[in-house]
mmCIF file with all atom_site columns, C-alpha atoms in Angstrom:
data_model
loop_
_atom_site.group_PDB
_atom_site.id
_atom_site.type_symbol
_atom_site.label_atom_id
_atom_site.label_alt_id
_atom_site.label_comp_id
_atom_site.label_asym_id
_atom_site.label_entity_id
_atom_site.label_seq_id
_atom_site.pdbx_PDB_ins_code
_atom_site.Cartn_x
_atom_site.Cartn_y
_atom_site.Cartn_z
_atom_site.occupancy
_atom_site.B_iso_or_equiv
_atom_site.pdbx_formal_charge
_atom_site.auth_seq_id
_atom_site.auth_comp_id
_atom_site.auth_asym_id
_atom_site.auth_atom_id
_atom_site.pdbx_PDB_model_num
ATOM 1   C CA . MET A 1 1   ? -28.449 -107.820 17.874  1.00 0.00 ? 1   MET A CA 1
ATOM 2   C CA . LYS A 1 2   ? -30.353 -109.657 15.123  1.00 0.00 ? 2   LYS A CA 1
ATOM 3   C CA . HIS A 1 3   ? -33.605 -108.146 16.432  1.00 0.00 ? 3   HIS A CA 1
ATOM 4   C CA . ILE A 1 4   ? -32.177 -104.612 16.226  1.00 0.00 ? 4   ILE A CA 1
ATOM 5   C CA . SER A 1 5   ? -30.854 -105.216 12.701  1.00 0.00 ? 5   SER A CA 1
ATOM 6   C CA . ALA A 1 6   ? -34.230 -106.543 11.538  1.00 0.00 ? 6   ALA A CA 1
ATOM 7   C CA . THR A 1 7   ? -35.990 -103.525 13.060  1.00 0.00 ? 7   THR A CA 1
ATOM 8   C CA . LEU A 1 8   ? -33.592 -101.116 11.341  1.00 0.00 ? 8   LEU A CA 1
ATOM 9   C CA . LEU A 1 9   ? -34.096 -102.889 8.013   1.00 0.00 ? 9   LEU A CA 1
ATOM 10  C CA . LEU A 1 10  ? -37.878 -102.660 8.386   1.00 0.00 ? 10  LEU A CA 1
ATOM 11  C CA . LEU A 1 11  ? -37.677 -98.955  9.251   1.00 0.00 ? 11  LEU A CA 1
ATOM 12  C CA . ALA A 1 12  ? -35.421 -98.286  6.260   1.00 0.00 ? 12  ALA A CA 1
ATOM 13  C CA . ALA A 1 13  ? -37.734 -100.246 3.960   1.00 0.00 ? 13  ALA A CA 1
ATOM 14  C CA . SER A 1 14  ? -40.822 -98.368  5.171   1.00 0.00 ? 14  SER A CA 1
ATOM 15  C CA . ALA A 1 15  ? -39.116 -95.048  4.448   1.00 0.00 ? 15  ALA A CA 1
ATOM 16  C CA . THR A 1 16  ? -38.498 -96.022  0.833   1.00 0.00 ? 16  THR A CA 1
ATOM 17  C CA . ASN A 1 17  ? -41.514 -98.238  0.150   1.00 0.00 ? 17  ASN A CA 1
ATOM 18  C CA . PRO A 1 18  ? -44.911 -96.515  0.501   1.00 0.00 ? 18  PRO A CA 1
ATOM 19  C CA . ALA A 1 19  ? -46.665 -99.890  0.762   1.00 0.00 ? 19  ALA A CA 1
ATOM 20  C CA . LEU A 1 20  ? -44.824 -100.556 4.035   1.00 0.00 ? 20  LEU A CA 1
ATOM 21  C CA . ALA A 1 21  ? -45.221 -97.023  5.415   1.00 0.00 ? 21  ALA A CA 1
ATOM 22  C CA . GLN A 1 22  ? -48.103 -96.229  7.724   1.00 0.00 ? 22  GLN A CA 1
ATOM 23  C CA . LYS A 1 23  ? -51.138 -94.698  6.017   1.00 0.00 ? 23  LYS A CA 1
ATOM 24  C CA . ALA A 1 24  ? -52.712 -91.519  7.357   1.00 0.00 ? 24  ALA A CA 1
ATOM 25  C CA . SER A 1 25  ? -56.141 -91.791  8.932   1.00 0.00 ? 25  SER A CA 1
ATOM 26  C CA . PRO A 1 26  ? -59.216 -90.837  6.868   1.00 0.00 ? 26  PRO A CA 1
ATOM 27  C CA . GLU A 1 27  ? -59.664 -87.753  9.100   1.00 0.00 ? 27  GLU A CA 1
ATOM 28  C CA . THR A 1 28  ? -56.075 -86.644  8.479   1.00 0.00 ? 28  THR A CA 1
ATOM 29  C CA . GLU A 1 29  ? -56.579 -87.122  4.736   1.00 0.00 ? 29  GLU A CA 1
ATOM 30  C CA . ALA A 1 30  ? -59.827 -85.099  4.869   1.00 0.00 ? 30  ALA A CA 1
ATOM 31  C CA . VAL A 1 31  ? -58.039 -82.220  6.631   1.00 0.00 ? 31  VAL A CA 1
ATOM 32  C CA . LYS A 1 32  ? -55.174 -82.290  4.105   1.00 0.00 ? 32  LYS A CA 1
ATOM 33  C CA . SER A 1 33  ? -57.696 -82.400  1.256   1.00 0.00 ? 33  SER A CA 1
ATOM 34  C CA . ILE A 1 34  ? -59.353 -79.137  2.343   1.00 0.00 ? 34  ILE A CA 1
ATOM 35  C CA . ILE A 1 35  ? -55.989 -77.356  2.489   1.00 0.00 ? 35  ILE A CA 1
ATOM 36  C CA . THR A 1 36  ? -55.002 -78.814  -0.885  1.00 0.00 ? 36  THR A CA 1
ATOM 37  C CA . THR A 1 37  ? -58.306 -77.591  -2.356  1.00 0.00 ? 37  THR A CA 1
ATOM 38  C CA . PHE A 1 38  ? -57.639 -74.129  -0.903  1.00 0.00 ? 38  PHE A CA 1
ATOM 39  C CA . PHE A 1 39  ? -54.298 -73.933  -2.740  1.00 0.00 ? 39  PHE A CA 1
ATOM 40  C CA . ASP A 1 40  ? -55.666 -75.540  -5.914  1.00 0.00 ? 40  ASP A CA 1
ATOM 41  C CA . GLY A 1 41  ? -58.297 -72.781  -5.973  1.00 0.00 ? 41  GLY A CA 1
ATOM 42  C CA . MET A 1 42  ? -55.571 -70.169  -5.509  1.00 0.00 ? 42  MET A CA 1
ATOM 43  C CA . ARG A 1 43  ? -53.550 -71.632  -8.407  1.00 0.00 ? 43  ARG A CA 1
ATOM 44  C CA . ARG A 1 44  ? -56.648 -71.598  -10.635 1.00 0.00 ? 44  ARG A CA 1
ATOM 45  C CA . GLY A 1 45  ? -57.684 -68.086  -9.614  1.00 0.00 ? 45  GLY A CA 1
ATOM 46  C CA . ASP A 1 46  ? -61.010 -69.582  -8.464  1.00 0.00 ? 46  ASP A CA 1
ATOM 47  C CA . SER A 1 47  ? -62.241 -67.572  -5.471  1.00 0.00 ? 47  SER A CA 1
ATOM 48  C CA . THR A 1 48  ? -65.436 -69.657  -5.229  1.00 0.00 ? 48  THR A CA 1
ATOM 49  C CA . MET A 1 49  ? -63.366 -72.814  -4.805  1.00 0.00 ? 49  MET A CA 1
ATOM 50  C CA . VAL A 1 50  ? -61.253 -71.133  -2.116  1.00 0.00 ? 50  VAL A CA 1
ATOM 51  C CA . ARG A 1 51  ? -64.331 -69.733  -0.321  1.00 0.00 ? 51  ARG A CA 1
ATOM 52  C CA . ARG A 1 52  ? -65.837 -73.236  -0.046  1.00 0.00 ? 52  ARG A CA 1
ATOM 53  C CA . THR A 1 53  ? -62.843 -74.301  2.081   1.00 0.00 ? 53  THR A CA 1
ATOM 54  C CA . LEU A 1 54  ? -63.383 -71.537  4.656   1.00 0.00 ? 54  LEU A CA 1
ATOM 55  C CA . ALA A 1 55  ? -65.453 -71.591  7.834   1.00 0.00 ? 55  ALA A CA 1
ATOM 56  C CA . PRO A 1 56  ? -67.842 -68.704  8.466   1.00 0.00 ? 56  PRO A CA 1
ATOM 57  C CA . ALA A 1 57  ? -65.914 -65.835  10.094  1.00 0.00 ? 57  ALA A CA 1
ATOM 58  C CA . ALA A 1 58  ? -62.534 -67.354  9.174   1.00 0.00 ? 58  ALA A CA 1
ATOM 59  C CA . VAL A 1 59  ? -59.525 -65.206  10.083  1.00 0.00 ? 59  VAL A CA 1
ATOM 60  C CA . PHE A 1 60  ? -56.224 -64.714  8.269   1.00 0.00 ? 60  PHE A CA 1
ATOM 61  C CA . HIS A 1 61  ? -53.308 -63.123  10.070  1.00 0.00 ? 61  HIS A CA 1
ATOM 62  C CA . GLY A 1 62  ? -50.192 -61.770  8.443   1.00 0.00 ? 62  GLY A CA 1
ATOM 63  C CA . PHE A 1 63  ? -47.021 -60.121  9.617   1.00 0.00 ? 63  PHE A CA 1
ATOM 64  C CA . GLY A 1 64  ? -46.316 -56.578  8.488   1.00 0.00 ? 64  GLY A CA 1
ATOM 65  C CA . GLY A 1 65  ? -43.309 -54.345  8.910   1.00 0.00 ? 65  GLY A CA 1
ATOM 66  C CA . GLU A 1 66  ? -39.913 -53.945  7.359   1.00 0.00 ? 66  GLU A CA 1
ATOM 67  C CA . PRO A 1 67  ? -37.243 -56.690  7.470   1.00 0.00 ? 67  PRO A CA 1
ATOM 68  C CA . GLY A 1 68  ? -35.031 -56.295  10.522  1.00 0.00 ? 68  GLY A CA 1
ATOM 69  C CA . GLN A 1 69  ? -37.712 -54.406  12.458  1.00 0.00 ? 69  GLN A CA 1
ATOM 70  C CA . THR A 1 70  ? -40.232 -55.699  14.960  1.00 0.00 ? 70  THR A CA 1
ATOM 71  C CA . PRO A 1 71  ? -43.039 -57.322  12.971  1.00 0.00 ? 71  PRO A CA 1
ATOM 72  C CA . THR A 1 72  ? -46.632 -56.246  13.431  1.00 0.00 ? 72  THR A CA 1
ATOM 73  C CA . LEU A 1 73  ? -49.493 -58.714  13.447  1.00 0.00 ? 73  LEU A CA 1
ATOM 74  C CA . GLU A 1 74  ? -52.301 -57.733  11.096  1.00 0.00 ? 74  GLU A CA 1
ATOM 75  C CA . ILE A 1 75  ? -55.689 -59.210  10.303  1.00 0.00 ? 75  ILE A CA 1
ATOM 76  C CA . GLU A 1 76  ? -55.972 -59.758  6.562   1.00 0.00 ? 76  GLU A CA 1
ATOM 77  C CA . SER A 1 77  ? -59.338 -59.215  4.910   1.00 0.00 ? 77  SER A CA 1
ATOM 78  C CA . ILE A 1 78  ? -60.876 -62.503  3.760   1.00 0.00 ? 78  ILE A CA 1
ATOM 79  C CA . ASN A 1 79  ? -63.001 -60.679  1.181   1.00 0.00 ? 79  ASN A CA 1
ATOM 80  C CA . GLY A 1 80  ? -59.950 -58.768  -0.040  1.00 0.00 ? 80  GLY A CA 1
ATOM 81  C CA . PHE A 1 81  ? -58.004 -62.008  -0.358  1.00 0.00 ? 81  PHE A CA 1
ATOM 82  C CA . LEU A 1 82  ? -60.836 -63.728  -2.249  1.00 0.00 ? 82  LEU A CA 1
ATOM 83  C CA . LYS A 1 83  ? -61.187 -60.731  -4.562  1.00 0.00 ? 83  LYS A CA 1
ATOM 84  C CA . ALA A 1 84  ? -57.440 -60.802  -5.260  1.00 0.00 ? 84  ALA A CA 1
ATOM 85  C CA . VAL A 1 85  ? -57.528 -64.555  -5.968  1.00 0.00 ? 85  VAL A CA 1
ATOM 86  C CA . GLY A 1 86  ? -60.450 -64.156  -8.375  1.00 0.00 ? 86  GLY A CA 1
ATOM 87  C CA . THR A 1 87  ? -59.075 -61.105  -10.181 1.00 0.00 ? 87  THR A CA 1
ATOM 88  C CA . PRO A 1 88  ? -57.061 -62.151  -13.237 1.00 0.00 ? 88  PRO A CA 1
ATOM 89  C CA . HIS A 1 89  ? -53.326 -61.774  -12.650 1.00 0.00 ? 89  HIS A CA 1
ATOM 90  C CA . PRO A 1 90  ? -50.480 -62.474  -15.078 1.00 0.00 ? 90  PRO A CA 1
ATOM 91  C CA . GLN A 1 91  ? -48.807 -65.216  -13.038 1.00 0.00 ? 91  GLN A CA 1
ATOM 92  C CA . ILE A 1 92  ? -50.185 -68.256  -11.248 1.00 0.00 ? 92  ILE A CA 1
ATOM 93  C CA . TRP A 1 93  ? -50.050 -68.001  -7.463  1.00 0.00 ? 93  TRP A CA 1
ATOM 94  C CA . ASP A 1 94  ? -48.468 -71.317  -6.607  1.00 0.00 ? 94  ASP A CA 1
ATOM 95  C CA . GLU A 1 95  ? -48.067 -72.100  -2.914  1.00 0.00 ? 95  GLU A CA 1
ATOM 96  C CA . ARG A 1 96  ? -46.459 -75.507  -2.469  1.00 0.00 ? 96  ARG A CA 1
ATOM 97  C CA . VAL A 1 97  ? -47.024 -76.983  0.979   1.00 0.00 ? 97  VAL A CA 1
ATOM 98  C CA . THR A 1 98  ? -45.686 -80.048  2.718   1.00 0.00 ? 98  THR A CA 1
ATOM 99  C CA . PHE A 1 99  ? -47.801 -81.470  5.524   1.00 0.00 ? 99  PHE A CA 1
ATOM 100 C CA . GLU A 1 100 ? -45.292 -81.727  8.330   1.00 0.00 ? 100 GLU A CA 1
ATOM 101 C CA . ARG A 1 101 ? -47.728 -82.180  11.223  1.00 0.00 ? 101 ARG A CA 1
ATOM 102 C CA . VAL A 1 102 ? -51.488 -82.754  11.416  1.00 0.00 ? 102 VAL A CA 1
ATOM 103 C CA . LEU A 1 103 ? -53.077 -82.933  14.852  1.00 0.00 ? 103 LEU A CA 1
ATOM 104 C CA . ILE A 1 104 ? -56.759 -83.740  15.333  1.00 0.00 ? 104 ILE A CA 1
ATOM 105 C CA . ASP A 1 105 ? -58.968 -83.884  18.401  1.00 0.00 ? 105 ASP A CA 1
ATOM 106 C CA . ALA A 1 106 ? -62.718 -84.294  17.884  1.00 0.00 ? 106 ALA A CA 1
ATOM 107 C CA . ASN A 1 107 ? -63.797 -81.326  15.712  1.00 0.00 ? 107 ASN A CA 1
ATOM 108 C CA . LEU A 1 108 ? -60.534 -79.379  15.817  1.00 0.00 ? 108 LEU A CA 1
ATOM 109 C CA . ALA A 1 109 ? -57.471 -79.853  13.622  1.00 0.00 ? 109 ALA A CA 1
ATOM 110 C CA . SER A 1 110 ? -54.150 -78.044  13.622  1.00 0.00 ? 110 SER A CA 1
ATOM 111 C CA . VAL A 1 111 ? -51.782 -78.249  10.665  1.00 0.00 ? 111 VAL A CA 1
ATOM 112 C CA . TRP A 1 112 ? -48.143 -77.157  10.523  1.00 0.00 ? 112 TRP A CA 1
ATOM 113 C CA . ALA A 1 113 ? -46.925 -76.935  6.936   1.00 0.00 ? 113 ALA A CA 1
ATOM 114 C CA . PRO A 1 114 ? -43.711 -75.562  5.450   1.00 0.00 ? 114 PRO A CA 1
ATOM 115 C CA . TYR A 1 115 ? -44.277 -73.917  2.084   1.00 0.00 ? 115 TYR A CA 1
ATOM 116 C CA . GLU A 1 116 ? -42.623 -72.251  -0.871  1.00 0.00 ? 116 GLU A CA 1
ATOM 117 C CA . PHE A 1 117 ? -44.525 -69.610  -2.835  1.00 0.00 ? 117 PHE A CA 1
ATOM 118 C CA . TYR A 1 118 ? -43.978 -69.025  -6.541  1.00 0.00 ? 118 TYR A CA 1
ATOM 119 C CA . LEU A 1 119 ? -45.302 -66.342  -8.866  1.00 0.00 ? 119 LEU A CA 1
ATOM 120 C CA . GLY A 1 120 ? -45.537 -68.398  -12.020 1.00 0.00 ? 120 GLY A CA 1
ATOM 121 C CA . SER A 1 121 ? -42.273 -70.331  -12.061 1.00 0.00 ? 121 SER A CA 1
ATOM 122 C CA . LYS A 1 122 ? -40.322 -67.661  -10.120 1.00 0.00 ? 122 LYS A CA 1
ATOM 123 C CA . PHE A 1 123 ? -39.647 -68.255  -6.411  1.00 0.00 ? 123 PHE A CA 1
ATOM 124 C CA . SER A 1 124 ? -41.088 -65.456  -4.259  1.00 0.00 ? 124 SER A CA 1
ATOM 125 C CA . HIS A 1 125 ? -40.814 -66.500  -0.598  1.00 0.00 ? 125 HIS A CA 1
ATOM 126 C CA . CYS A 1 126 ? -41.143 -69.355  1.882   1.00 0.00 ? 126 CYS A CA 1
ATOM 127 C CA . GLY A 1 127 ? -42.106 -70.018  5.464   1.00 0.00 ? 127 GLY A CA 1
ATOM 128 C CA . TYR A 1 128 ? -44.561 -72.018  7.512   1.00 0.00 ? 128 TYR A CA 1
ATOM 129 C CA . ASP A 1 129 ? -48.342 -72.017  7.363   1.00 0.00 ? 129 ASP A CA 1
ATOM 130 C CA . SER A 1 130 ? -50.279 -72.754  10.533  1.00 0.00 ? 130 SER A CA 1
ATOM 131 C CA . PHE A 1 131 ? -53.889 -73.752  9.919   1.00 0.00 ? 131 PHE A CA 1
ATOM 132 C CA . GLN A 1 132 ? -56.692 -74.260  12.412  1.00 0.00 ? 132 GLN A CA 1
ATOM 133 C CA . LEU A 1 133 ? -59.626 -76.211  10.991  1.00 0.00 ? 133 LEU A CA 1
ATOM 134 C CA . VAL A 1 134 ? -63.022 -77.062  12.439  1.00 0.00 ? 134 VAL A CA 1
ATOM 135 C CA . ARG A 1 135 ? -65.336 -79.877  11.491  1.00 0.00 ? 135 ARG A CA 1
ATOM 136 C CA . LEU A 1 136 ? -68.781 -78.456  10.742  1.00 0.00 ? 136 LEU A CA 1
ATOM 137 C CA . ALA A 1 137 ? -71.960 -80.109  9.441   1.00 0.00 ? 137 ALA A CA 1
ATOM 138 C CA . ASP A 1 138 ? -70.561 -80.014  5.876   1.00 0.00 ? 138 ASP A CA 1
ATOM 139 C CA . GLY A 1 139 ? -67.064 -81.219  6.768   1.00 0.00 ? 139 GLY A CA 1
ATOM 140 C CA . TRP A 1 140 ? -63.693 -79.717  7.636   1.00 0.00 ? 140 TRP A CA 1
ATOM 141 C CA . LYS A 1 141 ? -63.269 -75.963  7.072   1.00 0.00 ? 141 LYS A CA 1
ATOM 142 C CA . ILE A 1 142 ? -60.349 -73.580  7.574   1.00 0.00 ? 142 ILE A CA 1
ATOM 143 C CA . ALA A 1 143 ? -61.046 -71.256  10.518  1.00 0.00 ? 143 ALA A CA 1
ATOM 144 C CA . HIS A 1 144 ? -57.659 -69.565  10.889  1.00 0.00 ? 144 HIS A CA 1
ATOM 145 C CA . VAL A 1 145 ? -54.452 -69.183  8.906   1.00 0.00 ? 145 VAL A CA 1
ATOM 146 C CA . ILE A 1 146 ? -51.247 -67.498  10.002  1.00 0.00 ? 146 ILE A CA 1
ATOM 147 C CA . ASP A 1 147 ? -47.866 -67.777  8.318   1.00 0.00 ? 147 ASP A CA 1
ATOM 148 C CA . THR A 1 148 ? -44.260 -66.731  8.383   1.00 0.00 ? 148 THR A CA 1
ATOM 149 C CA . ARG A 1 149 ? -42.639 -65.244  5.313   1.00 0.00 ? 149 ARG A CA 1
ATOM 150 C CA . ARG A 1 150 ? -39.023 -64.976  4.300   1.00 0.00 ? 150 ARG A CA 1
ATOM 151 C CA . LYS A 1 151 ? -36.908 -65.012  1.146   1.00 0.00 ? 151 LYS A CA 1
ATOM 152 C CA . GLU A 1 152 ? -33.895 -66.824  2.602   1.00 0.00 ? 152 GLU A CA 1
ATOM 153 C CA . LYS A 1 153 ? -33.137 -69.979  4.588   1.00 0.00 ? 153 LYS A CA 1
ATOM 154 C CA . CYS A 1 154 ? -35.863 -71.965  2.905   1.00 0.00 ? 154 CYS A CA 1
ATOM 155 C CA . LYS A 1 155 ? -35.805 -75.700  3.596   1.00 0.00 ? 155 LYS A CA 1
#
């Protein structure tokens, strides 16, 4: 019983004390860093910064259709997205992600990340981002992004 109590105390302490919690591997941190840079570039309206995070021939998918109807899967234009990011807009595009799961095998990484999207300080929508990254000669790059989008039942 004492062993179980000590284990529970250690687990509780590691949840509240970052020094006792396990650190992420350097590869996991590198993957997270690329995604963070992607969203930092979006917040700044810096399409060059965003482009540097993308692999050649990267693909973005989005869901179209009206709420309550069967969604359609659409390929979003990378160039159109980059143009939109770099075109001045009145509000900051602020996508706030949490890294829920990062899986890595050799030169492939998969990231599952809940997010909330704000236009300036106003909540717009939420969902999950799913990223596929590849490690190329110049480091990790985003090869594919797909997300869900909703205005309710966030976190």
